[in-house]
Short mmCIF file of C-alpha atoms and ligand atoms in Angstrom, two decimals:
data_model
loop_
_atom_site.label_atom_id
_atom_site.label_comp_id
_atom_site.label_asym_id
_atom_site.label_seq_id
_atom_site.Cartn_x
_atom_site.Cartn_y
_atom_site.Cartn_z
CA MET A 1 -80.67 -36.11 0.04
CA ILE A 2 -80.44 -33.44 2.73
CA TRP A 3 -76.97 -32.56 3.98
CA ASN A 4 -77.84 -30.78 7.24
CA LYS A 5 -80.96 -31.24 9.38
CA VAL A 6 -81.15 -27.48 9.93
CA GLU A 7 -82.44 -27.30 6.34
CA SER A 8 -85.72 -28.79 7.52
CA SER A 9 -85.98 -27.17 10.96
CA SER A 10 -89.20 -25.64 12.27
CA LEU A 11 -89.84 -21.98 11.56
CA GLU A 12 -89.76 -21.26 15.29
CA ASN A 13 -86.29 -22.74 15.73
CA LEU A 14 -85.05 -21.05 12.60
CA ARG A 15 -86.25 -17.62 13.77
CA LYS A 16 -84.54 -18.15 17.14
CA LEU A 17 -81.28 -19.02 15.43
CA GLN A 18 -81.56 -16.06 13.04
CA THR A 19 -82.31 -13.67 15.91
CA LYS A 20 -79.26 -14.81 17.87
CA ARG A 21 -77.03 -14.57 14.82
CA LEU A 22 -78.38 -11.18 13.73
CA LYS A 23 -77.67 -9.68 17.15
CA GLU A 24 -74.10 -10.99 17.04
CA THR A 25 -73.58 -9.69 13.51
CA VAL A 26 -74.95 -6.22 14.28
CA LYS A 27 -72.79 -5.98 17.40
CA ARG A 28 -69.79 -7.03 15.35
CA VAL A 29 -70.21 -4.47 12.58
CA TYR A 30 -71.19 -1.69 15.00
CA THR A 31 -68.16 -2.11 17.21
CA LEU A 32 -65.62 -2.96 14.51
CA THR A 33 -66.43 -0.80 11.47
CA PRO A 34 -66.75 3.02 11.65
CA PHE A 35 -68.87 2.78 8.46
CA TYR A 36 -71.69 0.81 10.10
CA LYS A 37 -71.40 2.64 13.44
CA LYS A 38 -71.95 5.94 11.66
CA LYS A 39 -74.88 4.60 9.60
CA ILE A 40 -76.61 3.03 12.62
CA ASP A 41 -76.04 6.11 14.78
CA GLU A 42 -77.47 8.33 12.05
CA LEU A 43 -80.68 6.31 12.09
CA GLY A 44 -81.00 7.02 15.80
CA ILE A 45 -81.10 3.37 16.81
CA SER A 46 -78.90 1.34 19.15
CA LEU A 47 -77.99 -2.32 19.49
CA LYS A 48 -80.79 -2.68 22.08
CA ASP A 49 -83.39 -1.96 19.40
CA ILE A 50 -82.51 -5.22 17.62
CA LYS A 51 -84.48 -7.70 19.72
CA SER A 52 -85.51 -10.18 17.06
CA ILE A 53 -84.92 -10.98 13.40
CA GLU A 54 -88.01 -8.89 12.51
CA ASP A 55 -86.14 -5.80 13.71
CA ILE A 56 -83.82 -6.17 10.74
CA VAL A 57 -86.00 -3.61 8.90
CA LYS A 58 -84.66 -0.93 11.24
CA LEU A 59 -81.12 -1.42 9.96
CA PRO A 60 -79.47 0.51 7.11
CA PHE A 61 -78.91 -0.89 3.61
CA THR A 62 -75.46 -1.62 2.18
CA LYS A 63 -74.76 -0.95 -1.50
CA LYS A 64 -72.09 -2.15 -3.88
CA GLN A 65 -70.73 1.40 -3.94
CA ASP A 66 -70.09 1.16 -0.16
CA LEU A 67 -67.74 -1.77 -0.79
CA ARG A 68 -66.02 0.16 -3.59
CA ASP A 69 -65.64 3.22 -1.36
CA HIS A 70 -63.79 1.07 1.18
CA TYR A 71 -61.56 -0.68 -1.39
CA PRO A 72 -59.88 -2.99 -0.79
CA PHE A 73 -60.23 -4.15 2.86
CA GLY A 74 -61.95 -1.21 4.60
CA LEU A 75 -65.07 -3.10 5.73
CA PHE A 76 -63.25 -6.18 7.04
CA THR A 77 -63.83 -6.79 10.76
CA VAL A 78 -60.77 -8.98 11.35
CA PRO A 79 -57.03 -8.30 10.97
CA MET A 80 -55.54 -9.59 7.69
CA SER A 81 -53.69 -12.27 9.68
CA GLN A 82 -57.08 -13.99 10.11
CA VAL A 83 -58.08 -13.67 6.44
CA ILE A 84 -57.17 -16.84 4.57
CA ARG A 85 -58.77 -16.11 1.20
CA VAL A 86 -59.61 -13.05 -0.89
CA HIS A 87 -61.86 -12.99 -3.97
CA SER A 88 -63.10 -10.15 -6.09
CA SER A 89 -65.81 -9.56 -8.62
CA SER A 90 -64.88 -8.05 -11.93
CA GLY A 91 -65.82 -4.42 -12.17
CA THR A 92 -66.54 -3.15 -15.68
CA THR A 93 -65.50 0.30 -14.54
CA GLY A 94 -62.95 1.23 -11.92
CA LYS A 95 -61.94 -0.93 -9.00
CA PRO A 96 -63.33 -4.40 -8.37
CA THR A 97 -65.33 -5.37 -5.27
CA VAL A 98 -63.09 -7.23 -2.83
CA VAL A 99 -64.30 -9.84 -0.35
CA GLY A 100 -62.42 -11.83 2.31
CA TYR A 101 -62.87 -15.05 4.28
CA THR A 102 -61.63 -16.29 7.62
CA GLU A 103 -61.21 -20.02 8.23
CA HIS A 104 -64.70 -20.01 9.77
CA ASP A 105 -66.13 -18.24 6.68
CA MET A 106 -64.56 -20.87 4.42
CA ASP A 107 -66.21 -23.57 6.55
CA VAL A 108 -69.59 -21.86 6.11
CA TRP A 109 -69.04 -21.63 2.36
CA ASP A 110 -68.06 -25.30 2.10
CA GLU A 111 -71.09 -26.21 4.22
CA VAL A 112 -73.65 -24.40 2.04
CA MET A 113 -72.00 -25.71 -1.12
CA ALA A 114 -72.17 -29.26 0.28
CA ARG A 115 -75.93 -28.68 0.74
CA VAL A 116 -76.10 -27.68 -2.95
CA PHE A 117 -74.30 -30.82 -4.13
CA LYS A 118 -76.53 -33.02 -1.96
CA MET A 119 -79.57 -31.27 -3.44
CA ALA A 120 -78.30 -32.37 -6.85
CA GLY A 121 -77.96 -35.93 -5.53
CA THR A 122 -74.16 -36.00 -5.45
CA THR A 123 -72.37 -38.86 -3.65
CA GLU A 124 -68.75 -39.97 -3.41
CA GLU A 125 -69.37 -42.10 -6.51
CA ASP A 126 -69.90 -38.99 -8.64
CA ILE A 127 -67.51 -37.24 -10.99
CA VAL A 128 -68.06 -33.49 -11.02
CA HIS A 129 -66.93 -31.62 -14.13
CA ASN A 130 -66.47 -28.04 -12.93
CA ALA A 131 -66.38 -25.61 -15.85
CA TYR A 132 -66.82 -22.45 -13.76
CA GLY A 133 -63.84 -20.12 -14.00
CA TYR A 134 -61.15 -20.60 -11.32
CA GLY A 135 -59.40 -17.54 -9.97
CA LEU A 136 -60.56 -14.35 -8.32
CA PHE A 137 -64.12 -15.13 -9.46
CA THR A 138 -65.85 -17.15 -6.71
CA GLY A 139 -67.51 -19.66 -9.08
CA GLY A 140 -64.73 -22.15 -9.73
CA LEU A 141 -63.33 -22.55 -6.23
CA GLY A 142 -66.75 -22.28 -4.57
CA LEU A 143 -68.17 -25.22 -6.51
CA HIS A 144 -64.87 -27.08 -6.22
CA ASN A 145 -64.84 -27.02 -2.41
CA GLY A 146 -68.47 -28.08 -2.12
CA ALA A 147 -67.94 -31.09 -4.37
CA ALA A 148 -64.85 -32.00 -2.37
CA LYS A 149 -66.79 -31.68 0.90
CA VAL A 150 -69.30 -34.35 -0.21
CA LYS A 151 -66.29 -36.43 -1.33
CA ALA A 152 -67.09 -36.51 -5.04
CA THR A 153 -64.27 -36.59 -7.60
CA VAL A 154 -63.71 -33.06 -8.91
CA ILE A 155 -62.40 -32.28 -12.40
CA PRO A 156 -61.26 -28.64 -12.13
CA SER A 157 -61.47 -27.89 -15.84
CA SER A 158 -62.37 -24.17 -15.48
CA GLY A 159 -63.74 -22.22 -18.47
CA GLY A 160 -62.80 -22.15 -22.17
CA PHE A 161 -61.35 -24.85 -24.47
CA THR A 162 -64.79 -26.22 -25.30
CA ASP A 163 -63.71 -29.15 -27.49
CA ARG A 164 -61.23 -30.39 -24.91
CA GLN A 165 -63.84 -30.09 -22.15
CA VAL A 166 -66.29 -32.18 -24.17
CA MET A 167 -63.60 -34.85 -24.65
CA LEU A 168 -62.71 -34.90 -20.94
CA MET A 169 -66.33 -35.08 -19.85
CA LYS A 170 -66.84 -38.08 -22.06
CA ASP A 171 -63.55 -39.85 -21.31
CA PHE A 172 -63.63 -39.27 -17.53
CA GLY A 173 -67.31 -40.21 -17.28
CA ALA A 174 -68.57 -36.98 -15.70
CA THR A 175 -71.91 -37.45 -13.93
CA ILE A 176 -72.47 -33.90 -12.64
CA LEU A 177 -71.80 -30.79 -14.71
CA ALA A 178 -71.22 -27.42 -13.08
CA SER A 179 -71.20 -24.48 -15.49
CA THR A 180 -73.16 -21.50 -16.76
CA PRO A 181 -76.26 -22.64 -18.70
CA SER A 182 -75.05 -20.92 -21.87
CA PHE A 183 -71.73 -22.78 -21.68
CA ALA A 184 -73.64 -26.06 -21.20
CA LEU A 185 -75.49 -25.38 -24.46
CA HIS A 186 -72.26 -24.33 -26.14
CA MET A 187 -70.68 -27.66 -25.14
CA ALA A 188 -73.69 -29.60 -26.37
CA GLU A 189 -73.34 -27.93 -29.75
CA ALA A 190 -69.62 -28.69 -29.84
CA ALA A 191 -70.31 -32.33 -28.94
CA SER A 192 -72.91 -32.61 -31.64
CA LYS A 193 -70.58 -31.04 -34.22
CA ALA A 194 -67.88 -33.56 -33.26
CA GLY A 195 -70.38 -36.31 -34.04
CA ILE A 196 -70.71 -37.41 -30.39
CA ASP A 197 -74.08 -38.74 -29.29
CA TYR A 198 -74.07 -36.86 -26.04
CA LYS A 199 -77.05 -38.60 -24.54
CA LYS A 200 -75.52 -42.05 -25.13
CA ASP A 201 -71.78 -41.32 -24.84
CA PHE A 202 -72.06 -39.24 -21.66
CA LYS A 203 -72.99 -40.36 -18.17
CA LEU A 204 -74.30 -37.00 -17.00
CA LYS A 205 -77.30 -37.14 -14.67
CA ALA A 206 -77.52 -33.65 -13.23
CA GLY A 207 -76.14 -30.17 -13.62
CA ILE A 208 -75.61 -27.23 -11.27
CA PHE A 209 -76.08 -24.13 -13.34
CA GLY A 210 -75.90 -20.45 -12.51
CA ALA A 211 -73.95 -17.18 -12.71
CA GLU A 212 -76.23 -15.70 -15.38
CA PRO A 213 -79.92 -14.80 -15.66
CA THR A 214 -81.83 -17.89 -16.70
CA SER A 215 -85.33 -18.14 -18.13
CA LYS A 216 -87.54 -21.20 -17.86
CA GLY A 217 -86.99 -21.79 -21.58
CA LEU A 218 -83.22 -21.86 -21.28
CA LYS A 219 -83.43 -24.28 -18.34
CA LYS A 220 -85.72 -26.56 -20.28
CA GLU A 221 -83.44 -26.53 -23.29
CA VAL A 222 -80.28 -27.34 -21.28
CA SER A 223 -82.08 -30.07 -19.42
CA LYS A 224 -83.55 -31.54 -22.61
CA VAL A 225 -80.44 -31.35 -24.77
CA TRP A 226 -78.29 -33.11 -22.13
CA GLY A 227 -81.10 -35.26 -20.73
CA ILE A 228 -80.31 -34.24 -17.12
CA ASP A 229 -81.86 -32.75 -13.95
CA TYR A 230 -81.40 -29.01 -13.81
CA HIS A 231 -80.40 -27.44 -10.50
CA GLU A 232 -80.11 -23.70 -10.47
CA ILE A 233 -77.60 -22.18 -8.09
CA TYR A 234 -77.58 -18.55 -6.98
CA GLY A 235 -75.03 -16.50 -5.13
CA LEU A 236 -72.87 -13.44 -5.18
CA SER A 237 -69.39 -12.79 -3.90
CA GLU A 238 -70.50 -9.95 -1.60
CA ILE A 239 -72.57 -12.47 0.40
CA ILE A 240 -70.34 -15.58 0.12
CA GLY A 241 -70.08 -16.57 -3.57
CA PRO A 242 -72.16 -19.38 -5.08
CA GLY A 243 -74.24 -21.22 -2.46
CA VAL A 244 -76.72 -18.61 -1.24
CA SER A 245 -79.55 -20.72 -2.68
CA CYS A 246 -80.21 -23.65 -5.02
CA SER A 247 -83.21 -25.45 -6.52
CA CYS A 248 -84.05 -29.01 -5.51
CA LYS A 249 -85.50 -31.51 -7.96
CA HIS A 250 -89.11 -30.76 -6.96
CA SER A 251 -89.44 -27.24 -8.36
CA ASP A 252 -87.78 -24.34 -10.12
CA LEU A 253 -87.69 -22.35 -6.89
CA LEU A 254 -84.38 -22.00 -5.07
CA HIS A 255 -84.09 -22.80 -1.34
CA ILE A 256 -82.22 -19.99 0.41
CA PHE A 257 -79.89 -21.16 3.20
CA GLU A 258 -81.48 -18.63 5.51
CA ASP A 259 -79.72 -19.80 8.66
CA HIS A 260 -76.68 -18.03 7.13
CA PHE A 261 -78.21 -15.53 4.67
CA TYR A 262 -81.39 -13.67 5.64
CA PRO A 263 -83.43 -12.53 2.63
CA GLU A 264 -85.88 -9.65 2.20
CA ILE A 265 -87.61 -8.26 -0.89
CA ILE A 266 -87.89 -4.51 -1.21
CA ASP A 267 -89.32 -1.99 -3.61
CA SER A 268 -86.08 -0.78 -5.19
CA LYS A 269 -87.35 2.78 -5.52
CA THR A 270 -88.79 3.34 -2.02
CA GLY A 271 -86.77 0.77 -0.03
CA LYS A 272 -90.01 -0.51 1.53
CA VAL A 273 -90.16 -4.23 2.38
CA LEU A 274 -92.64 -6.12 0.19
CA PRO A 275 -94.79 -9.08 1.28
CA ASP A 276 -94.00 -12.68 0.25
CA GLY A 277 -94.89 -13.43 -3.34
CA GLU A 278 -94.34 -9.92 -4.62
CA ARG A 279 -91.48 -9.17 -6.97
CA GLY A 280 -88.82 -6.68 -6.00
CA GLU A 281 -85.13 -6.31 -5.25
CA LEU A 282 -83.51 -9.06 -3.18
CA VAL A 283 -81.72 -7.80 -0.05
CA ILE A 284 -79.53 -10.16 1.96
CA THR A 285 -77.94 -9.94 5.40
CA SER A 286 -75.10 -12.32 6.24
CA LEU A 287 -75.75 -13.89 9.66
CA THR A 288 -72.51 -15.77 10.30
CA LYS A 289 -69.73 -14.06 8.35
CA GLN A 290 -66.62 -12.92 10.21
CA ALA A 291 -64.24 -11.22 7.77
CA LEU A 292 -66.84 -9.23 5.86
CA PRO A 293 -70.26 -9.29 7.54
CA ILE A 294 -72.78 -7.41 5.47
CA ILE A 295 -76.08 -5.83 6.55
CA ARG A 296 -79.07 -5.64 4.19
CA TYR A 297 -77.03 -5.82 1.01
CA ARG A 298 -78.92 -4.64 -2.07
CA THR A 299 -78.21 -7.31 -4.65
CA GLY A 300 -79.90 -5.52 -7.55
CA ASP A 301 -81.52 -8.85 -8.47
CA ILE A 302 -85.29 -8.93 -9.02
CA THR A 303 -87.09 -11.94 -7.56
CA SER A 304 -89.82 -12.92 -5.06
CA LEU A 305 -90.00 -15.18 -1.98
CA LYS A 306 -92.28 -18.18 -1.42
CA ARG A 307 -92.76 -19.93 1.91
CA GLU A 308 -95.00 -22.85 1.00
CA PRO A 309 -93.61 -26.23 2.12
CA CYS A 310 -91.56 -28.16 -0.45
CA ALA A 311 -91.89 -31.86 -1.25
CA CYS A 312 -88.16 -32.36 -0.59
CA GLY A 313 -88.69 -31.78 3.16
CA ARG A 314 -86.63 -28.60 3.36
CA THR A 315 -88.41 -25.78 5.16
CA MET A 316 -86.16 -22.93 4.13
CA VAL A 317 -87.77 -20.10 2.17
CA ARG A 318 -87.54 -20.31 -1.61
CA MET A 319 -86.89 -17.57 -4.19
CA GLU A 320 -87.96 -17.64 -7.79
CA SER A 321 -85.26 -17.63 -10.42
CA VAL A 322 -83.96 -14.06 -10.80
CA VAL A 323 -86.11 -12.37 -13.46
CA GLY A 324 -83.73 -9.52 -14.10
CA ARG A 325 -81.53 -6.85 -12.64
CA ALA A 326 -82.95 -3.73 -11.08
CA ASP A 327 -80.47 -1.97 -13.34
CA ASP A 328 -80.73 -3.96 -16.59
CA MET A 329 -84.41 -3.51 -16.89
CA MET A 330 -85.11 -1.96 -20.29
CA ILE A 331 -87.73 0.69 -20.82
CA ILE A 332 -89.17 0.34 -24.32
CA ASN A 333 -91.56 3.15 -25.19
CA GLY A 334 -92.46 3.45 -21.53
CA VAL A 335 -92.93 -0.26 -20.86
CA ASN A 336 -90.64 -1.87 -18.25
CA ILE A 337 -89.25 -5.09 -19.59
CA TYR A 338 -86.64 -7.69 -18.62
CA PRO A 339 -84.85 -9.73 -21.31
CA SER A 340 -85.88 -12.92 -19.50
CA GLN A 341 -89.54 -12.11 -20.17
CA ILE A 342 -88.83 -11.94 -23.90
CA GLU A 343 -86.86 -15.18 -23.66
CA HIS A 344 -89.84 -16.84 -22.03
CA VAL A 345 -92.08 -15.91 -24.98
CA ILE A 346 -89.50 -17.24 -27.47
CA SER A 347 -89.19 -20.50 -25.55
CA GLN A 348 -92.88 -21.22 -26.04
CA THR A 349 -92.48 -21.40 -29.81
CA GLU A 350 -91.56 -24.79 -31.30
CA GLY A 351 -88.57 -24.97 -33.63
CA LEU A 352 -86.63 -22.03 -32.27
CA THR A 353 -83.47 -22.15 -30.20
CA ILE A 354 -83.13 -20.05 -27.13
CA ASN A 355 -80.23 -18.16 -28.68
CA TYR A 356 -81.40 -14.66 -29.40
CA GLN A 357 -80.29 -11.07 -29.38
CA ILE A 358 -82.30 -7.96 -28.62
CA VAL A 359 -81.36 -4.78 -30.47
CA VAL A 360 -82.90 -1.54 -29.26
CA SER A 361 -82.62 1.60 -31.37
CA LYS A 362 -84.38 4.91 -32.01
CA LYS A 363 -86.67 5.43 -34.96
CA GLY A 364 -87.66 9.04 -34.87
CA HIS A 365 -88.88 9.64 -31.33
CA LEU A 366 -89.86 6.07 -30.68
CA ASP A 367 -87.87 3.08 -29.45
CA ALA A 368 -87.59 0.29 -32.00
CA LEU A 369 -87.03 -3.30 -30.95
CA ASP A 370 -85.46 -5.92 -33.22
CA ILE A 371 -85.22 -9.48 -31.94
CA LEU A 372 -82.95 -11.94 -33.74
CA ILE A 373 -83.76 -15.58 -33.03
CA GLU A 374 -82.01 -18.66 -34.35
CA ILE A 375 -83.97 -21.47 -35.96
CA SER A 376 -83.16 -24.96 -34.62
CA ASP A 377 -80.89 -27.25 -36.62
CA ASP A 378 -83.39 -30.05 -36.77
CA VAL A 379 -86.29 -28.01 -38.07
CA MET A 380 -86.94 -27.92 -41.80
CA ILE A 381 -88.60 -24.70 -42.76
CA ASP A 382 -88.84 -24.55 -46.51
CA SER A 383 -91.53 -22.08 -47.26
CA ILE A 384 -91.38 -18.36 -46.75
CA SER A 385 -94.97 -18.35 -45.58
CA GLU A 386 -94.04 -20.70 -42.72
CA ILE A 387 -91.30 -18.31 -41.55
CA GLU A 388 -93.76 -15.45 -41.78
CA ASN A 389 -96.27 -17.34 -39.65
CA ILE A 390 -93.72 -18.05 -36.89
CA LYS A 391 -92.61 -14.42 -36.91
CA LYS A 392 -96.17 -13.19 -36.70
CA SER A 393 -97.05 -15.52 -33.86
CA ILE A 394 -94.06 -14.39 -31.75
CA GLN A 395 -94.80 -10.74 -32.45
CA HIS A 396 -98.41 -11.35 -31.48
CA ASN A 397 -97.37 -13.04 -28.22
CA LEU A 398 -94.93 -10.26 -27.34
CA LEU A 399 -97.65 -7.69 -27.87
CA ASN A 400 -100.28 -9.68 -26.02
CA ASN A 401 -98.17 -10.73 -23.04
CA LEU A 402 -95.64 -7.94 -22.65
CA TYR A 403 -97.31 -5.04 -24.47
CA ILE A 404 -94.35 -4.46 -26.76
CA ASN A 405 -94.12 -4.13 -30.52
CA ALA A 406 -91.09 -5.92 -31.92
CA ASN A 407 -89.67 -6.74 -35.31
CA VAL A 408 -88.72 -10.43 -35.13
CA LYS A 409 -86.05 -11.80 -37.49
CA LEU A 410 -85.46 -15.52 -37.75
CA VAL A 411 -81.84 -16.30 -38.57
CA GLU A 412 -79.73 -19.35 -39.50
CA PRO A 413 -78.61 -21.76 -36.76
CA ARG A 414 -75.42 -20.55 -35.04
CA SER A 415 -75.38 -17.20 -36.82
CA ILE A 416 -75.65 -15.17 -33.58
CA GLU A 417 -72.23 -14.85 -32.00
CA ARG A 418 -71.64 -17.19 -29.05
CA SER A 419 -69.85 -16.15 -25.92
CA VAL A 420 -68.12 -18.74 -23.80
CA GLY A 421 -68.84 -16.89 -20.55
CA LYS A 422 -71.98 -14.82 -20.29
CA ALA A 423 -74.22 -14.37 -23.30
CA ILE A 424 -74.65 -10.86 -24.67
CA ARG A 425 -78.40 -10.54 -25.04
CA ILE A 426 -78.96 -6.83 -25.44
CA ILE A 427 -77.49 -4.24 -27.75
CA ASP A 428 -78.84 -0.84 -26.89
CA LYS A 429 -78.04 1.72 -29.60
CA ARG A 430 -80.23 4.45 -28.17
CA ASP A 431 -77.58 6.65 -26.58
ZN1 ZN B 501 -87.26 -28.49 -2.13
#
């Protein structure tokens, strides 16, 4: 199901549309925000130099710190009387990042979220259980409005209260689940503890999962445990919220709605644009935003772009699932490593759950890596030699594939602390 025919437009038409929209956006930020005027002037370019979408590389980057420096509304290009919604992302230190929406911006957000729900096969017959947090975080309301736009029934359950959520999902007959993947697993465990046969007692057919880094293994486990199609959604509040991209049922890659959000991949150290297929930092330019247009925003997310045609008929460029953050990459004895790469290795071993924790510490001058992994409930391991063999095989795979030495510890089911929101995967004791 494709919501809007623009999703399958020809590349030529798409580039024309993007060019027109980029010119309008650059004119808007240049004339309405001293911040962008100064940055563009400093680069010695003028509006005339932006003749096509390819000229985007001439424009300056925007960083999260730029939004913080203009807290709260300094980069808005409309008076507050035209802003009908404000969201913010939680900052672990200092002030949050604030974003605003005009009525037009809300329409764009609803539109891209409707595309997401159609990608997951949602119709007006569906009951959407939305367990993303409602509030200043964009997740809850973003998903809510998209489900409403395609006229599904929305259950705005928000986060927390796992047992009650499981009961409501069963009793209300939810068919689509929207949540973080770790919360989906958490709910499956709660359902199983309550003695509910969640494959038989639930009517779920698909899920829209996102808001945390997700490995192939975690996707597979969520999809298997619930017996549903897995659609990964990606977004960030600085660009719009959820709804920048989403995966269709034909692959793990996420279609980017590039008529509204233009993507580039750069080398995060040099800022140089990388060719399709190469991994680097995702940079996005909003092409239609009014309240807070943003030029070449550095997301900090590491991914790559693929332009091959997709069996679903959509022509929009696809990104691979984010493999890590430019800033949460770990360096272990000189080797660059993302937690998702370790998770991928774990997921290839039978009998282990995807719940794990990485502990990095110093032993003398060297970095030491301990990885705690839970054994699955349904696996009977009764000999010590069997545990030893599993440990050895994971350690061997980590060394072979990722060039890291790790001490693997297999632990009891559910002995690693669960978090209802985002899972804490790394404990770094080095500093
Ligand atoms: Zn597709």
